[in-house]
mmCIF file of C-alpha atoms in Angstrom:
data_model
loop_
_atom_site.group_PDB
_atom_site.id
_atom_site.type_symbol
_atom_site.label_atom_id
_atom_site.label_comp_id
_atom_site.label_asym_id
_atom_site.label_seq_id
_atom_site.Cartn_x
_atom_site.Cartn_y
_atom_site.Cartn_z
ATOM 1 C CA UNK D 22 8.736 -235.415 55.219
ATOM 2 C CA UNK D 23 5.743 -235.549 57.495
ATOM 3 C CA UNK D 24 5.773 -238.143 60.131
ATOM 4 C CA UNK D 25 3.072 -241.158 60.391
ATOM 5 C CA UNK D 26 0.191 -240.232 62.976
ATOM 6 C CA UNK D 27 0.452 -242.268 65.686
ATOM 7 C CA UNK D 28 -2.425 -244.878 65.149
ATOM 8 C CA UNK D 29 -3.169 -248.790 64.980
ATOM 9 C CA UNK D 30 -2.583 -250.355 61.872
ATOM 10 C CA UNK D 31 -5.190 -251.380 59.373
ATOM 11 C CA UNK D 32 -6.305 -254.782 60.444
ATOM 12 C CA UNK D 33 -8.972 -256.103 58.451
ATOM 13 C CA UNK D 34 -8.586 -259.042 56.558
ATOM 14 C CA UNK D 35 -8.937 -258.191 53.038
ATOM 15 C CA UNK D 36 -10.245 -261.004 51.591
ATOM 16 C CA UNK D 37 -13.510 -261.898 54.128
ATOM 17 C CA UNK D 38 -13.935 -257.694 54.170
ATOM 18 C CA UNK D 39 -14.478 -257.712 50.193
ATOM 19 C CA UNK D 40 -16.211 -260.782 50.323
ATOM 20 C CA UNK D 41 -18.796 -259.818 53.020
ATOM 21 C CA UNK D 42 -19.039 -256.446 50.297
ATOM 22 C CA UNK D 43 -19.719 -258.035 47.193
ATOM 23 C CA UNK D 44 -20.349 -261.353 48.024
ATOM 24 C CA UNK D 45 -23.534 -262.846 46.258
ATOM 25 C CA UNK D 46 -23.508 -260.467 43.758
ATOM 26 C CA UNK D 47 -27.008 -260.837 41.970
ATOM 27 C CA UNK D 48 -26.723 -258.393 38.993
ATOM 28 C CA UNK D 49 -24.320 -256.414 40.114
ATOM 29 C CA UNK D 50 -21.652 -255.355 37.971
ATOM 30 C CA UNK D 51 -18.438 -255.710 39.349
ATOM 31 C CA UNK D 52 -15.102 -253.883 38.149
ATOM 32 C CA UNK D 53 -11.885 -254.878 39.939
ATOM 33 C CA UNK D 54 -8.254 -252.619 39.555
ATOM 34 C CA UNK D 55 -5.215 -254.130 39.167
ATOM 35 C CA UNK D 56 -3.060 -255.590 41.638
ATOM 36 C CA UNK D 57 -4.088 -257.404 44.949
ATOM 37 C CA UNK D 58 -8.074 -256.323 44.557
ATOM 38 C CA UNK D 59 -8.039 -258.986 41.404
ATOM 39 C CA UNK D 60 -7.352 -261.874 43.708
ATOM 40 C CA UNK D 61 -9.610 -260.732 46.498
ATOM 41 C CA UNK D 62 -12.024 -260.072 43.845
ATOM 42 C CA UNK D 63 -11.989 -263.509 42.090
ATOM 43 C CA UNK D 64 -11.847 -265.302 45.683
ATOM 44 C CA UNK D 65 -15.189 -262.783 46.373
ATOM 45 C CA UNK D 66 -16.992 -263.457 42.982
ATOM 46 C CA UNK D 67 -14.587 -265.157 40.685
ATOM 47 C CA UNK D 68 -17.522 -266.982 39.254
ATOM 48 C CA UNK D 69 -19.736 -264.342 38.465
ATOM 49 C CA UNK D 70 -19.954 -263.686 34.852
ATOM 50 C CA UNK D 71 -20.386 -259.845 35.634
ATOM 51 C CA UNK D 72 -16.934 -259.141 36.407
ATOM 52 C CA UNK D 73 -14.441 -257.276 34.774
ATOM 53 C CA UNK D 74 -11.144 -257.325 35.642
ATOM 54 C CA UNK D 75 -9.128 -253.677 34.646
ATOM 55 C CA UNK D 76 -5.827 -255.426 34.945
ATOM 56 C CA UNK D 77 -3.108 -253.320 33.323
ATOM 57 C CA UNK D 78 -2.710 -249.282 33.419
ATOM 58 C CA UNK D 79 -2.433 -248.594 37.398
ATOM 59 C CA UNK D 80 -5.211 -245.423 37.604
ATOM 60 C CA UNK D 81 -8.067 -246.365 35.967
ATOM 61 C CA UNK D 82 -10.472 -248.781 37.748
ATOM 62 C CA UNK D 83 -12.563 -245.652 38.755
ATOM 63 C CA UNK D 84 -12.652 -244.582 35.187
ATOM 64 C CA UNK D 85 -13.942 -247.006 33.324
ATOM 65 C CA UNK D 86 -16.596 -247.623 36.191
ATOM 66 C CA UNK D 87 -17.742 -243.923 35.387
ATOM 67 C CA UNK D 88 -18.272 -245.448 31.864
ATOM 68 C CA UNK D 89 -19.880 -248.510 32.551
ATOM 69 C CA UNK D 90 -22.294 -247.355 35.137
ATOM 70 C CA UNK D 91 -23.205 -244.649 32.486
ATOM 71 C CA UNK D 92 -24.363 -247.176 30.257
ATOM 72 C CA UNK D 93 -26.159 -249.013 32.458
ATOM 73 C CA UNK D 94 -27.882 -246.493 34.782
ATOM 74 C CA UNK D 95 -30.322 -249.283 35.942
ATOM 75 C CA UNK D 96 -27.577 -251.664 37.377
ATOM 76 C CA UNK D 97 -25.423 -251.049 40.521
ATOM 77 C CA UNK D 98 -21.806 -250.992 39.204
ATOM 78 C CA UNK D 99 -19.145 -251.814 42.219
ATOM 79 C CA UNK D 100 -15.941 -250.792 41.565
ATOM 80 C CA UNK D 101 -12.915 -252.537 43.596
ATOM 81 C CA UNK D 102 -9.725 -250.583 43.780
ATOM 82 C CA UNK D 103 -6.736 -250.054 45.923
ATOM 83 C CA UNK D 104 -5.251 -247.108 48.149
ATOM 84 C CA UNK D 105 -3.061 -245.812 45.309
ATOM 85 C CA UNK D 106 -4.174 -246.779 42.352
ATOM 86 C CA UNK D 107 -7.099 -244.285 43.764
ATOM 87 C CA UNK D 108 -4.708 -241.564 43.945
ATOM 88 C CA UNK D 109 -2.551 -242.207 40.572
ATOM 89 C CA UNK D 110 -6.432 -241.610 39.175
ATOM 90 C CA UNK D 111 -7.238 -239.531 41.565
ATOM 91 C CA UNK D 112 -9.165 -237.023 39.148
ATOM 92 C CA UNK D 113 -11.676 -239.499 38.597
ATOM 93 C CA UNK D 114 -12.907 -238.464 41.893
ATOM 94 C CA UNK D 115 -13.895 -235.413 41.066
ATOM 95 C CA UNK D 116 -15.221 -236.756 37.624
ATOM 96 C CA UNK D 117 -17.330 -239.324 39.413
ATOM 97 C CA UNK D 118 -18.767 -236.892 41.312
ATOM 98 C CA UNK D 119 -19.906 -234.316 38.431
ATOM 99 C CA UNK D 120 -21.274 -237.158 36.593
ATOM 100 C CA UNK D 121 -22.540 -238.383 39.450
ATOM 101 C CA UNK D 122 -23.709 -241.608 38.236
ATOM 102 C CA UNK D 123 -26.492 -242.408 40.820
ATOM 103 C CA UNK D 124 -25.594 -246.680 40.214
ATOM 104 C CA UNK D 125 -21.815 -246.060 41.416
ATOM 105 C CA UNK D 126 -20.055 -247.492 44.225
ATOM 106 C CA UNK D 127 -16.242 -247.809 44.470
ATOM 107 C CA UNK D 128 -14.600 -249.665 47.696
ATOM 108 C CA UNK D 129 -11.282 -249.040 47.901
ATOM 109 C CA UNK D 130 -8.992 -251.489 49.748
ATOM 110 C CA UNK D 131 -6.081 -249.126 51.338
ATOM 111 C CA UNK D 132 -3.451 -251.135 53.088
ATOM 112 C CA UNK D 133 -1.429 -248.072 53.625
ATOM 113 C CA UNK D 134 1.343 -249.850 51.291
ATOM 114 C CA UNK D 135 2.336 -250.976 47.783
ATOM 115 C CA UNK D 136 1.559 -254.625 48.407
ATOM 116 C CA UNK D 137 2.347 -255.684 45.408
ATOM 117 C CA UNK D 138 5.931 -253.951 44.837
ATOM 118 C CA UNK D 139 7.545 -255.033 48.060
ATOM 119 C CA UNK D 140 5.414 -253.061 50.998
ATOM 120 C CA UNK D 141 6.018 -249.657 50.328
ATOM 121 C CA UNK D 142 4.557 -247.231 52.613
ATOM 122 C CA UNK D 143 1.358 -245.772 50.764
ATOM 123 C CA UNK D 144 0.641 -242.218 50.890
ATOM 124 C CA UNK D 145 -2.433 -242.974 53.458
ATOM 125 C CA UNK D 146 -0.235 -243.926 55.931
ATOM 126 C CA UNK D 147 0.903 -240.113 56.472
ATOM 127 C CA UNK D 148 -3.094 -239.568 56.635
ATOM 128 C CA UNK D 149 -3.818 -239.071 53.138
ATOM 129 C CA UNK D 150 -8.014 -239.903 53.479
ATOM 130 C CA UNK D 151 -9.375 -241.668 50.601
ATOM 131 C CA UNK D 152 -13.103 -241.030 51.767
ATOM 132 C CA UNK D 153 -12.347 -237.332 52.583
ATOM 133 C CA UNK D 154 -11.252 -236.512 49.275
ATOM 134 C CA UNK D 155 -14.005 -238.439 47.866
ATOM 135 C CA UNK D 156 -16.787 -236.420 50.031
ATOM 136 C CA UNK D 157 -14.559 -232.948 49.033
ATOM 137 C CA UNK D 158 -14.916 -233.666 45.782
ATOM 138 C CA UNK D 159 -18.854 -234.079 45.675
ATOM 139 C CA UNK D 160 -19.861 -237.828 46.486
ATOM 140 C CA UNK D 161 -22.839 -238.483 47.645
ATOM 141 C CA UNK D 162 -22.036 -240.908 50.693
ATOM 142 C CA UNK D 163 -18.220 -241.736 52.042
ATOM 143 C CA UNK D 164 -17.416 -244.010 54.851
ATOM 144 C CA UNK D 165 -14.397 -245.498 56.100
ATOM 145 C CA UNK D 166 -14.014 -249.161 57.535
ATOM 146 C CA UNK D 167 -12.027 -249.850 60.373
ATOM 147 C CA UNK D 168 -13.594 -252.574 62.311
ATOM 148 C CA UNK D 169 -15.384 -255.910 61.340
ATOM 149 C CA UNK D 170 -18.651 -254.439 62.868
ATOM 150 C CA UNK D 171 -18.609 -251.855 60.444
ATOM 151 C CA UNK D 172 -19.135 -253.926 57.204
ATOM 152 C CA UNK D 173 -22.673 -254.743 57.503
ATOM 153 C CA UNK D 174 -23.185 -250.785 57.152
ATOM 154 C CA UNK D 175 -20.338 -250.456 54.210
ATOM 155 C CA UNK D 176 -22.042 -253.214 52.724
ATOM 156 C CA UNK D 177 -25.391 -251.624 51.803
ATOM 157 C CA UNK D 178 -23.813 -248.708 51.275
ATOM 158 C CA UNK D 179 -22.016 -250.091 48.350
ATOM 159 C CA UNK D 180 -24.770 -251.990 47.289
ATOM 160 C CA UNK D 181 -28.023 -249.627 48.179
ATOM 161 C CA UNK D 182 -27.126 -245.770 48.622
ATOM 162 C CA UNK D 183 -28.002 -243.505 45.709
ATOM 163 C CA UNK D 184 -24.931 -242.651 44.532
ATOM 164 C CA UNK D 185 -22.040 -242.464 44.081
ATOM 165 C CA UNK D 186 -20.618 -243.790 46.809
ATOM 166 C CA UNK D 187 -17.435 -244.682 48.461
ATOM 167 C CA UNK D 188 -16.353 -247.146 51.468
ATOM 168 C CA UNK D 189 -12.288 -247.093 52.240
ATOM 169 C CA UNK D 190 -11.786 -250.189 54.011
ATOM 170 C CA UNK D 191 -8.545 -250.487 56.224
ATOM 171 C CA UNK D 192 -7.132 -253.490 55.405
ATOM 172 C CA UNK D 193 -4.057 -255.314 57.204
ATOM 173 C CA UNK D 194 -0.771 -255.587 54.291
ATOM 174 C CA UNK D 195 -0.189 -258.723 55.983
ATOM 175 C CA UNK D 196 0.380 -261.748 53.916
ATOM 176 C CA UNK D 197 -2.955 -263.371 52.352
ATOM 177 C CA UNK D 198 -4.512 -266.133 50.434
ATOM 178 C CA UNK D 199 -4.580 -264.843 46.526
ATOM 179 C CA UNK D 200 -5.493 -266.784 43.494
ATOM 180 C CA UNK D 201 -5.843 -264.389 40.560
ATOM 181 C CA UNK D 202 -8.410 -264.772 37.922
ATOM 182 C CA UNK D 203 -7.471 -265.678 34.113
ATOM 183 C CA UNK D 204 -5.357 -262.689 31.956
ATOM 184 C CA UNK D 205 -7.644 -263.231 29.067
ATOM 185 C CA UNK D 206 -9.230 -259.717 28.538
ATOM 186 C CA UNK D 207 -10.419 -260.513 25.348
ATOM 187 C CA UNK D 208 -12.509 -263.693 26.969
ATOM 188 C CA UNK D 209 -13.032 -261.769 30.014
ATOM 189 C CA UNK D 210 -14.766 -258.768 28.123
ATOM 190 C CA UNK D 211 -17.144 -261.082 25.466
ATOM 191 C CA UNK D 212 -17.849 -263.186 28.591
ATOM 192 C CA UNK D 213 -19.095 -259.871 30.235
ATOM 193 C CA UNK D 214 -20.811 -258.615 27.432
ATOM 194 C CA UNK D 215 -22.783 -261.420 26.773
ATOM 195 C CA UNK D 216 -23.834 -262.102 29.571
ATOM 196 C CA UNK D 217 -25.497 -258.543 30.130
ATOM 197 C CA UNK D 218 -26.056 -258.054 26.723
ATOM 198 C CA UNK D 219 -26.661 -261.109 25.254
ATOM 199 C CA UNK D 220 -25.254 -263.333 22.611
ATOM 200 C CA UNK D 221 -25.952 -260.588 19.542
ATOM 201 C CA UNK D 222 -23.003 -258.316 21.289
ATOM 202 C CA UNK D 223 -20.216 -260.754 20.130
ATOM 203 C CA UNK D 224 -19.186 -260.995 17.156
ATOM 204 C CA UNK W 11 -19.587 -223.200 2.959
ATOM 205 C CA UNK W 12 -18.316 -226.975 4.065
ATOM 206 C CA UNK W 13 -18.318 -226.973 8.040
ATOM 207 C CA UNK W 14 -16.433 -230.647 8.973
ATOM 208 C CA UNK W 15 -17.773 -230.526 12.390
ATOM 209 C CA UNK W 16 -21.388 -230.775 11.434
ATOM 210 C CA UNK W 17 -20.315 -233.553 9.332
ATOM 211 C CA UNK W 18 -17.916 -235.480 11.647
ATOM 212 C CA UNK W 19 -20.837 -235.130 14.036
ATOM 213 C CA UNK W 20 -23.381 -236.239 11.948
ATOM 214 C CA UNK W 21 -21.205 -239.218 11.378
ATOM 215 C CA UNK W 22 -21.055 -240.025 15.046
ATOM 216 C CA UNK W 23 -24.733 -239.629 15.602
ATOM 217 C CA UNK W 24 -25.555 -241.774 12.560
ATOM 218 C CA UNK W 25 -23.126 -244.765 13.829
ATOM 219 C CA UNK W 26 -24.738 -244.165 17.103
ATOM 220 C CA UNK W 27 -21.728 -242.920 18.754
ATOM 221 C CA UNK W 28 -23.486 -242.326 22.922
ATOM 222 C CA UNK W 29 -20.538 -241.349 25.454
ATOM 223 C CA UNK W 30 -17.962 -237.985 24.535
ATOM 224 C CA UNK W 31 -15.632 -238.190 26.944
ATOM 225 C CA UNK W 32 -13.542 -235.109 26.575
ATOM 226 C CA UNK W 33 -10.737 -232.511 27.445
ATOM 227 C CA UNK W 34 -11.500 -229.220 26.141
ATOM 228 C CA UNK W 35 -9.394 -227.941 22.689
ATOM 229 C CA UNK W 36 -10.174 -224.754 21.101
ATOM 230 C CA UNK W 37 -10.403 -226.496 17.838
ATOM 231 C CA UNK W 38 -12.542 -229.039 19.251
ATOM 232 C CA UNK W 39 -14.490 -226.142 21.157
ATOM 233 C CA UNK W 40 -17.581 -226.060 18.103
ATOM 234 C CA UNK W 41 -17.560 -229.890 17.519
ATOM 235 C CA UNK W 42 -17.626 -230.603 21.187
ATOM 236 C CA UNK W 43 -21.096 -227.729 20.944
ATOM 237 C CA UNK W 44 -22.875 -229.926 18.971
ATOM 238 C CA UNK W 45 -22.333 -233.222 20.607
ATOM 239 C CA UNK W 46 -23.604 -231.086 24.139
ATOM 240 C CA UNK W 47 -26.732 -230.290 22.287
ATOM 241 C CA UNK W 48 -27.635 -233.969 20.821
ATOM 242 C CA UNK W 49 -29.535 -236.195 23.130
ATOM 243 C CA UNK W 50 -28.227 -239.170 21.785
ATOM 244 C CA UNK W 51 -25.090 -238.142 23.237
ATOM 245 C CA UNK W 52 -23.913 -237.707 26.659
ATOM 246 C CA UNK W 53 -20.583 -235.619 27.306
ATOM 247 C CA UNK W 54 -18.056 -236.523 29.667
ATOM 248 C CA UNK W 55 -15.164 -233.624 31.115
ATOM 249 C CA UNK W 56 -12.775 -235.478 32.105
ATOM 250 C CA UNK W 57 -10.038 -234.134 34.498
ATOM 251 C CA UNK W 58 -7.230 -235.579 32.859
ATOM 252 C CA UNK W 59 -6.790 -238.200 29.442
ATOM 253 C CA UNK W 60 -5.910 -240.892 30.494
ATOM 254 C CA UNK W 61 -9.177 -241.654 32.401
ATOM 255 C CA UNK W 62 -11.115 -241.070 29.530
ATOM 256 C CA UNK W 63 -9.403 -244.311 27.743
ATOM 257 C CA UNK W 64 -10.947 -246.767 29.847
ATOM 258 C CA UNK W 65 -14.009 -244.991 30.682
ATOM 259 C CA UNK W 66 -14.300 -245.958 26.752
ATOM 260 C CA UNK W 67 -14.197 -249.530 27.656
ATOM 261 C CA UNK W 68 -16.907 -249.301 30.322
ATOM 262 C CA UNK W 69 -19.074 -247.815 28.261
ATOM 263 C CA UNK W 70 -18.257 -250.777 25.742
ATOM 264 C CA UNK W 71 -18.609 -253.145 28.404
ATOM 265 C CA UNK W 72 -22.294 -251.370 28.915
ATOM 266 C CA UNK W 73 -23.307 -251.660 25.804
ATOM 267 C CA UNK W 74 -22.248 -248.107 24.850
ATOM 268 C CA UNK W 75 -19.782 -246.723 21.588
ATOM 269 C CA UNK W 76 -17.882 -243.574 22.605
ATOM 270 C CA UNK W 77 -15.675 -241.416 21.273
ATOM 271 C CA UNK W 78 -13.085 -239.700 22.480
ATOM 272 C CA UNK W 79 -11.758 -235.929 22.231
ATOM 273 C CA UNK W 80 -8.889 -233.873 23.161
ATOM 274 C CA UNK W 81 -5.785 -232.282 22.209
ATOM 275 C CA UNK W 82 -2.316 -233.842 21.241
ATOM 276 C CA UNK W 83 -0.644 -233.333 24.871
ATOM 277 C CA UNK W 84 -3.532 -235.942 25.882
ATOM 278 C CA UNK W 85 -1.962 -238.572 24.180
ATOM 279 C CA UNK W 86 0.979 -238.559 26.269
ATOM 280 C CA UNK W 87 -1.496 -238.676 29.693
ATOM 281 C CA UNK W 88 -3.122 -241.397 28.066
ATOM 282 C CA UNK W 89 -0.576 -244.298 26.873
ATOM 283 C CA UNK W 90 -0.383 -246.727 29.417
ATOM 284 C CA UNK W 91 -4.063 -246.721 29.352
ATOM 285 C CA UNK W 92 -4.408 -247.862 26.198
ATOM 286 C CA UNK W 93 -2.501 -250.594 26.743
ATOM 287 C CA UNK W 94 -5.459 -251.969 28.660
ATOM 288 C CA UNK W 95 -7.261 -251.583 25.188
ATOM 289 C CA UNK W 96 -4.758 -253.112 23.038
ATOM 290 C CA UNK W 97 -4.606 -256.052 25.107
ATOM 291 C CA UNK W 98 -8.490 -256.743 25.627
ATOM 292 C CA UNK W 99 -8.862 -256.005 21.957
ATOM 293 C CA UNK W 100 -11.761 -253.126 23.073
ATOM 294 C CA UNK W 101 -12.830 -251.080 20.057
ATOM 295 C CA UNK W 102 -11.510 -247.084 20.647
ATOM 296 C CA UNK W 103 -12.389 -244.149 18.828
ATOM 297 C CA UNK W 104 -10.624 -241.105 19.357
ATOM 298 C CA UNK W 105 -10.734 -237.263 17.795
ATOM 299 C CA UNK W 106 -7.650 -235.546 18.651
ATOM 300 C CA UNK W 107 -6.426 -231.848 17.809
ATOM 301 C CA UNK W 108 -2.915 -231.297 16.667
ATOM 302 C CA UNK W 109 -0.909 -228.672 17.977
ATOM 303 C CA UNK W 110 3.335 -228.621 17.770
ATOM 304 C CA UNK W 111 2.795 -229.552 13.847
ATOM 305 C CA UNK W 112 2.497 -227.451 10.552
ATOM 306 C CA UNK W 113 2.826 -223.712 11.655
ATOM 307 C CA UNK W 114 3.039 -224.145 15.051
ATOM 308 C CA UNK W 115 4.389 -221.298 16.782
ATOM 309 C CA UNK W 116 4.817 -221.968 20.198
ATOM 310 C CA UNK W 117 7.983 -224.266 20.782
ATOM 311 C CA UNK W 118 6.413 -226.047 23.898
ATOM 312 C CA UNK W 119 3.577 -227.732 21.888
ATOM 313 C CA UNK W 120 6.603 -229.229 19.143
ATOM 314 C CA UNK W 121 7.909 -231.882 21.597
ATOM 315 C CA UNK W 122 4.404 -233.486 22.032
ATOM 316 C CA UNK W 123 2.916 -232.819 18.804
ATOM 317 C CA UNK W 124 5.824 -234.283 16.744
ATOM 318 C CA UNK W 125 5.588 -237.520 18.791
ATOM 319 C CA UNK W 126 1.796 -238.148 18.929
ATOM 320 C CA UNK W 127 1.711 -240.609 15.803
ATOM 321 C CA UNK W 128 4.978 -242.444 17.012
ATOM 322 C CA UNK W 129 3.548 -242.993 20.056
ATOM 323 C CA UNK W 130 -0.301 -243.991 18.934
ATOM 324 C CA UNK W 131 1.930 -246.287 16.814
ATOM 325 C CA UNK W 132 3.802 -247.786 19.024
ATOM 326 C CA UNK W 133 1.407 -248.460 21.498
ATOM 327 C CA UNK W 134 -1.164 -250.063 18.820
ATOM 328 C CA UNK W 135 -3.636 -247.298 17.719
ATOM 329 C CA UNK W 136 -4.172 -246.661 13.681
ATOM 330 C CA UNK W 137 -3.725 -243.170 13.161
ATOM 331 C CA UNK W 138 -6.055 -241.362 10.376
ATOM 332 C CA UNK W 139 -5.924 -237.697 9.554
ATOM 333 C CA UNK W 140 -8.447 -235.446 8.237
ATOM 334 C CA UNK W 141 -6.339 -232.615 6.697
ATOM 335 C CA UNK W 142 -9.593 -231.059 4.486
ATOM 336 C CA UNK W 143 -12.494 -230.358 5.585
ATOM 337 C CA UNK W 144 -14.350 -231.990 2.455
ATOM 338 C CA UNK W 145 -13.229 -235.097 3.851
ATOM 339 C CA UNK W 146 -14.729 -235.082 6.967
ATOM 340 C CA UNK W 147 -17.570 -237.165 6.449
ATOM 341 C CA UNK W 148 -15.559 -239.420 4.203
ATOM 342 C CA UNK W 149 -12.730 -239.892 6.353
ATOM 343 C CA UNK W 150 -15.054 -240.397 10.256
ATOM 344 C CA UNK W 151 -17.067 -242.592 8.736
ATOM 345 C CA UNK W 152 -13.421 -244.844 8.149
ATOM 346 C CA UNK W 153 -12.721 -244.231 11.599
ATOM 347 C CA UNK W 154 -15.589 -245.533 12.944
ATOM 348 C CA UNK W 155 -15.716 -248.248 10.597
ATOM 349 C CA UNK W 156 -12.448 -249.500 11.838
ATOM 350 C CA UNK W 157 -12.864 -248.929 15.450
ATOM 351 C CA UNK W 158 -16.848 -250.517 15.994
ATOM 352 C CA UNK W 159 -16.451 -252.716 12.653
ATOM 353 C CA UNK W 160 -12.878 -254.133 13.049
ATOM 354 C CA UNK W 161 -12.625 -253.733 17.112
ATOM 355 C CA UNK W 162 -9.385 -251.722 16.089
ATOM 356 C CA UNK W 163 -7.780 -248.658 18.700
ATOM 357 C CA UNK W 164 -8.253 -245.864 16.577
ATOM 358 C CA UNK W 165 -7.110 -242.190 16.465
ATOM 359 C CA UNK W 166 -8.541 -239.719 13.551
ATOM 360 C CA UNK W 167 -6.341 -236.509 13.715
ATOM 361 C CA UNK W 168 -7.838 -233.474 13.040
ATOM 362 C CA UNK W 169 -4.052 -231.815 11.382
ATOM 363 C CA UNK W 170 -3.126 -227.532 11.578
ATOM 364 C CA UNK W 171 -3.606 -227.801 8.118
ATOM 365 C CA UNK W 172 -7.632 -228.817 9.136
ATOM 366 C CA UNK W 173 -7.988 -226.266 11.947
ATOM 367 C CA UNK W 174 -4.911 -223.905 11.499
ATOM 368 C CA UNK W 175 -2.175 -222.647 13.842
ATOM 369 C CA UNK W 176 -2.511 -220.472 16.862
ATOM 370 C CA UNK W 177 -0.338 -217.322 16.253
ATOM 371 C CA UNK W 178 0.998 -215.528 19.425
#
């Protein structure tokens, strides 16, 4: 097995990084993944109507992004994900990028671990590059975040490059404040839909 | 002569079926044609199944019915996703290709074909088939009706007695 490069480790504090991304939303549409990103997404915008969280199925937060932004080519859809639920998905990368849905923008929060299973190393702790594989596979702007003085930039990436777009942000697996949103998908998706759609898309 | 993928496409178009997310299939190959050359509709290649199940609930989320194609072996990529489905109740249409059924002749497609109802099943889709191709209009229209109408997980199977079997 390959040996870890011999670097710091991620140090960002999740939470303030993904608030200081999609903090005051204004009509964004916001997608979180599964797993830690749903509490640092409901502590970010947890009372946004525009939020969707993708809360079961580890792999598919980038996927159903490609579908909603899509539909809604005039709105900026931000997708929140983590390190490896990128990679179990990790085709969706290169589908993102031939669809190349100009409204995209996925931030990926890689702690270089499986926070939520016990701290697991994470394939990007070998080196595995999130953004690199994005930019391979044909997105239009990459970046990734190591320092706080870098989120101003990553920030209108996400919410003003042509897309799609991607921002890794190196975040520290240290222990952190989480408060995850309600598991009601079926409220969570006629909330969402009504609120972009309006009240003739429930029934 | 009755061609069932004019008609199950027709269907889609009337019911305003927008986003084709799809893995290629050789019987899906003419179908999947005329869905490329509609406007209304916008295909998706996907680079595996399982991403194209909850691309179908963006889209819904957008404001946008899809409908799904590929091959039997997709199911098994895509299982877990539809879980996500089941459990927010999002309405899924899907057009899937049977291989490893009735005259198959290639003993790796059996394992997969023979358990793509169980597992739709068990995981919460309604399973149609279309087994003639009179029925085609007849029997989409249903599967629509039940997916956008009822907010059901729906897969229509298009059988080897529908689009034959490969022989080797």
């Amino acid at each position: 097995m390959k040996t870890m490069p011999n670097r710091p480790a991620p140090s960002l504090d999740r939470v303030e990084a993904i608030k200081r991304l999609i903090g005051e939303p204004g009509d964004m549409l916001v997608l979180s993944g599964l797993s830690t990103v749903l509490s640092d997404v409901n502590l970010a915008v947890g009372d946004h109507e525009l939020v969707f969280y993708v809360r079961g199925a580890m792999g598919c937060a980038i996927a159903t992004g490609i579908g909603l932004a899509v539909a809604q080519p005039e709105r900026r859809v931000v997708v929140v994900t983590g390190d490896m639920e990128v990679l179990m998905g990790a085709g969706s990368l290169s589908t993102a990028a031939v669809m190349a849905p100009r409204n995209l923008a996925v931030i990926v929060a890689d702690n270089e671990a499986y926070g939520e299973t016990g701290g697991q190393t994470s394939h990007t702790a070998y080196g595995v590059d999130i953004s690199a594989m994005a930019e391979a596979a044909g997105f239009a702007k990459v970046m990734t975040v190591w320092n706080e003085d870098e989120l101003e930039a990553a920030r209108d990436m996400v919410r003003n490059t042509e897309g799609p777009v991607l921002a890794t942000i190196k975040v520290s697996k240290a222990p952190y404040k989480r408060i995850l949103p309600p598991s009601d998908g079926v409220h969570n998706c006629n909330t969402f839909r009504r609120a972009l759609l309006g009240p003739e898309a429930i029934r | 002569m009755h061609d069932w993928r004019k008609d199950i496409h027709q269907v889609l178009r009337e019911e305003g079926i927008r986003q084709i997310p799809y893995t290629p299939d050789n019987g899906l190959k003419d179908l999947i044609k005329l869905c490329e050359a509609d406007e209304q509709m916008i295909p998706i290649p996907l680079a595996n199944e399982m991403e194209g199940i909850t691309m179908t609930a963006g889209a819904w989320l957008g404001g946008q019915r899809s409908a799904m194609m590929m091959q039997c072996g997709g199911v098994g990529n895509s299982i877990n996703a539809l879980s996500v489905l089941t459990t927010a109740r999002f309405p899924f249409l899907s057009i899937i290709t049977m291989r490893g059924t009735f005259g198959e002749n290639n003993p790796w497609q059996i394992p997969m074909g023979q358990a793509t109802r169980p597992c739709l099943e068990a995981i919460g889709c309604i399973v149609l088939e279309l087994n003639r191709g009179e029925d085609a209009t007849k029997v989409t229209r249903a599967a629509v009706d039940m997916a956008y109408g009822s907010g059901s997980r729906v897969a229509l199977l298009l059988t080897q007695e529908l689009i034959g079997a490969k022989r080797f």
